[in-house]
Amino acid sequence: MNRSEYKWPYANESGMEEMVQSDVLVLGGGLSGCFAAIAAARKGLSVAIVEKGAIEKSGSAGTGFDHWESACTNPCSGVTAKEIAEAYVREQDWYSNGIAHYIECREGYDRLLDLESFGGKVRDTEDEFVGAEFRDENTKLMFAYDYKNKFTIRVWGSTFKPALYRELKKLGVKIYERTEATGLLVSSDSGGTVRGAGAMGMNVRTGKFYVFRAKSTVLAMSRPARVWLFDPDLTGLCEFRPMQSIGSGHAMGWRAGLEFTMMEKTVRAEFSAAGRSFPPYGAGNNHNTWYAATMVDARGVEIPYVDRDGRELKTVSERYYPAPGQKFFLKGGVIDNPKYEYRGPETLEFDELIKRGYQLPFYADLSRMPESERKVIWGMMIGEEAKTKIPIYQNYTDRGFDPSKHMLQSYGTGWQSANFLEQERQFFGAPGGVMHDWDLKTNVDGIYACGDQLYASDCAGFACATGYYAGRKASDYAKTVGLAEINSQDVQAEKERLYAPLYVRSEEGITWKELNSAISKAMQNYCGGVKCDSLLLEGLDLLKSFEKDIVPSLYAENPHDLMRTHEVMDILTVAQIVLHASLARKSSSQPLCFMRSDYPEIDPACDRKHIVLRQEDGKPVTREVPLDFFGDLEEEYEKRNQRYIREEAVHHE
Amino acid sequence: MSNQKKVDSKEAFNLEYTVSPVASSVNPIIYNQELCIGCNRCAQVCQCDILFPSKEKGRHPIVMYPGECYYCGACVMVCPNPGAITLKHPLMNRAKFVPVK
């Protein structure tokens, strides 16, 4: 097809501007954004929500998720919110989001019941798994991982986004889909106090420009991506999370002076199906969604599971129970190689297996498991988790895969079937993000954050619980203030910034793909596995030159391209935050996966702290915050949420 | 609550948008025109916005940006006619399975 055959199918509204006013503005329509909007609408406030895709299927859980972690208040739970939240904090050496984890542990199950009331499926209502060890016969709830303590719930998450979308419409939330938020609006009063005034954005199909004025704003966008990993051919497969989730919320937050922490933390990449891994959950393994699948080696010899003391487990059932003397164990999204205290059943270490003569490749062999366990892994978990229903379950079934007859290969030496280089980094395993207080408020009044925008975030339950909480606190604030003034010069400058690539001639222009490639190569070279001041400074220098010399040459031919171009401009900003954060930490750190050749000392006591970073007058400014700044989790939470506890929390006793 | 206005600018925002399919090494989304009714539900939900409605009524959408596919399968999930859309992994990502031993 050539250019003349196909015309742009949507209206051309470049130059059109619409002003939208609401009490609360939510940026991002994933799980956390939807719940933020619902919380505010329930309080009777007017709410606008802005989403780059279509809410029905957008965000990391757009097509599903399979297990809801830390549902400590469900009626079958054998643990308390305090126990699990504190365990997460200790497990992550205090580089953990204690506040958000406690909110997840305390309110998460309430959100799950909300989802059920909106039409989502959270229990085995069709009695498909009657009699299974993981199913509670009274509540029909189904549990994963620790069957004794029952605080992780298996859910039919593919029903959740459509249910949330219906609920938003029912509550009268004003929905702006196919609209990218691009910049925050802040205003300062005569006393110099800065507060949020709303945001700006653009429709990614028509090019229409939006100004959203609001009394409070909730950032509910993604964590950053594509900073080190880029493939101009298979761009949609570069990262674990969706293609369009690239950290624009972080970039606009930085431009508006918001504080960040732990942005120096990155891990060696684990998921990039454009490169050295496979479709998530689509290769044989026994972690997360696949826990606790039976694994065999190339000869078909079963690989033993052991408890934390090395005791070999004889039955499949034993893989789901704590060790003798252990109260509970942790498994899930951010739990990789847990401390002894929280370590659950696991297959023998790879090195030990090779010593004992086990041979690669390994396979997941579900045929050796009880039928209910096989069916719940292949058919429910694989089917409900993230992008597994069509890409894995249906696709593999169509290719002839039958879990009672076939075993699925695992690649490489680990269970991730990934084989990345040290300099190929990724924001994974509770990465850095927005710094906040007990109200999930940022350092700027009237601006709140939730879900993946928070530092050390992890899963779906975390997103829903913090979303609702941030929406609630943003509403309380909105009730006390009027709309802040907006500065028309800020609006004009943003409009010019957004549209500029449309005016660059294609033959002279640079595409977003060329710039993204250059950024990721620069980050691999200057901010890879081992860092040092001189390399980091070199990297900053190069990225600044991109900003000055390359950004003005970026070229786009339509609003879709323009959206991709804005995304890469944001990636360029995020990359600089990472370099500044890395420069600010003058030692190495195990929990932050942060290695320095010039400061090799690992986690010296004097550096066990948050180095909080923001931009002021174009320069990075840091302050230090103790790792335990959140105080006693239960006490501090209850101090601030009596009304929720009285009026909204679900009480089972 | 909202008001609209046309911005007068000497830059004159009267640019024409252009678009044409961007080549990629893969074909992630394959339509079966026999089964597709051209309802565009897939284009409506695709979060990467890679599917563009056909100009011809009843025809399947155009996969405008195949390289931007995130392989989530949302298009297949909302399709009212099973089989009208097939999602195909890149060859290198098709994991191997074998009969149990």
PDB file of C-alpha atoms in Angstrom, chain A residues 6 8-10 178 205 560 564, chain B residues 19 28-31 40-54 60-66 68-69 72-76 78 85-87:
ATOM      1  CA  TYR A   6      -4.666   5.277   2.807  1.00  0.00           C
ATOM      2  CA  TRP A   8      -5.464   9.199   8.202  1.00  0.00           C
ATOM      3  CA  PRO A   9      -8.754   7.698   9.490  1.00  0.00           C
ATOM      4  CA  TYR A  10      -9.367  10.061  12.399  1.00  0.00           C
ATOM      5  CA  ARG A 178      -6.432   7.641  23.549  1.00  0.00           C
ATOM      6  CA  ARG A 205      -5.466   9.932  17.222  1.00  0.00           C
ATOM      7  CA  HIS A 560       0.546   8.214  16.580  1.00  0.00           C
ATOM      8  CA  ARG A 564       5.950   7.618  20.173  1.00  0.00           C
TER       9      ARG A 564
ATOM     10  CA  VAL B  19       0.333   7.259   7.480  1.00  0.00           C
ATOM     11  CA  PRO B  28       1.931 -10.650  14.616  1.00  0.00           C
ATOM     12  CA  ILE B  29      -1.752 -10.245  13.728  1.00  0.00           C
ATOM     13  CA  ILE B  30      -3.338 -12.184  10.898  1.00  0.00           C
ATOM     14  CA  TYR B  31      -6.918 -11.569   9.837  1.00  0.00           C
ATOM     15  CA  ASN B  40     -13.238  -2.755  14.502  1.00  0.00           C
ATOM     16  CA  ARG B  41     -13.560  -3.900  18.132  1.00  0.00           C
ATOM     17  CA  CYS B  42      -9.898  -4.964  17.944  1.00  0.00           C
ATOM     18  CA  ALA B  43      -8.814  -1.502  16.813  1.00  0.00           C
ATOM     19  CA  GLN B  44     -10.913  -0.027  19.592  1.00  0.00           C
ATOM     20  CA  VAL B  45      -9.092  -1.858  22.405  1.00  0.00           C
ATOM     21  CA  CYS B  46      -5.536  -2.321  21.073  1.00  0.00           C
ATOM     22  CA  GLN B  47      -3.528  -0.532  23.727  1.00  0.00           C
ATOM     23  CA  CYS B  48      -0.607   0.040  21.386  1.00  0.00           C
ATOM     24  CA  ASP B  49      -3.007   1.456  18.790  1.00  0.00           C
ATOM     25  CA  ILE B  50      -1.388  -0.450  15.923  1.00  0.00           C
ATOM     26  CA  LEU B  51      -4.652  -1.464  14.203  1.00  0.00           C
ATOM     27  CA  PHE B  52      -6.321   1.064  11.918  1.00  0.00           C
ATOM     28  CA  PRO B  53      -9.900   0.743  10.644  1.00  0.00           C
ATOM     29  CA  SER B  54     -10.232  -0.135   6.993  1.00  0.00           C
ATOM     30  CA  HIS B  60     -10.666  -6.127   8.500  1.00  0.00           C
ATOM     31  CA  PRO B  61      -8.453  -3.402  10.003  1.00  0.00           C
ATOM     32  CA  ILE B  62      -4.947  -2.714   8.753  1.00  0.00           C
ATOM     33  CA  VAL B  63      -1.993  -3.721  10.940  1.00  0.00           C
ATOM     34  CA  MET B  64      -0.289  -0.359  10.548  1.00  0.00           C
ATOM     35  CA  TYR B  65       2.543  -0.788  13.062  1.00  0.00           C
ATOM     36  CA  PRO B  66       3.213  -4.562  13.388  1.00  0.00           C
ATOM     37  CA  GLU B  68       4.748  -2.181  17.955  1.00  0.00           C
ATOM     38  CA  CYS B  69       2.607  -5.217  18.833  1.00  0.00           C
ATOM     39  CA  CYS B  72      -1.177  -9.253  24.619  1.00  0.00           C
ATOM     40  CA  GLY B  73      -4.007 -10.812  22.622  1.00  0.00           C
ATOM     41  CA  ALA B  74      -6.603  -8.184  23.593  1.00  0.00           C
ATOM     42  CA  CYS B  75      -7.694  -8.004  19.937  1.00  0.00           C
ATOM     43  CA  VAL B  76      -8.448 -11.733  19.894  1.00  0.00           C
ATOM     44  CA  VAL B  78     -12.733  -8.977  22.197  1.00  0.00           C
ATOM     45  CA  ILE B  85      -7.836 -12.923  14.234  1.00  0.00           C
ATOM     46  CA  THR B  86      -4.779 -15.063  14.867  1.00  0.00           C
ATOM     47  CA  LEU B  87      -1.882 -13.896  17.019  1.00  0.00           C
TER      48      LEU B  87
END
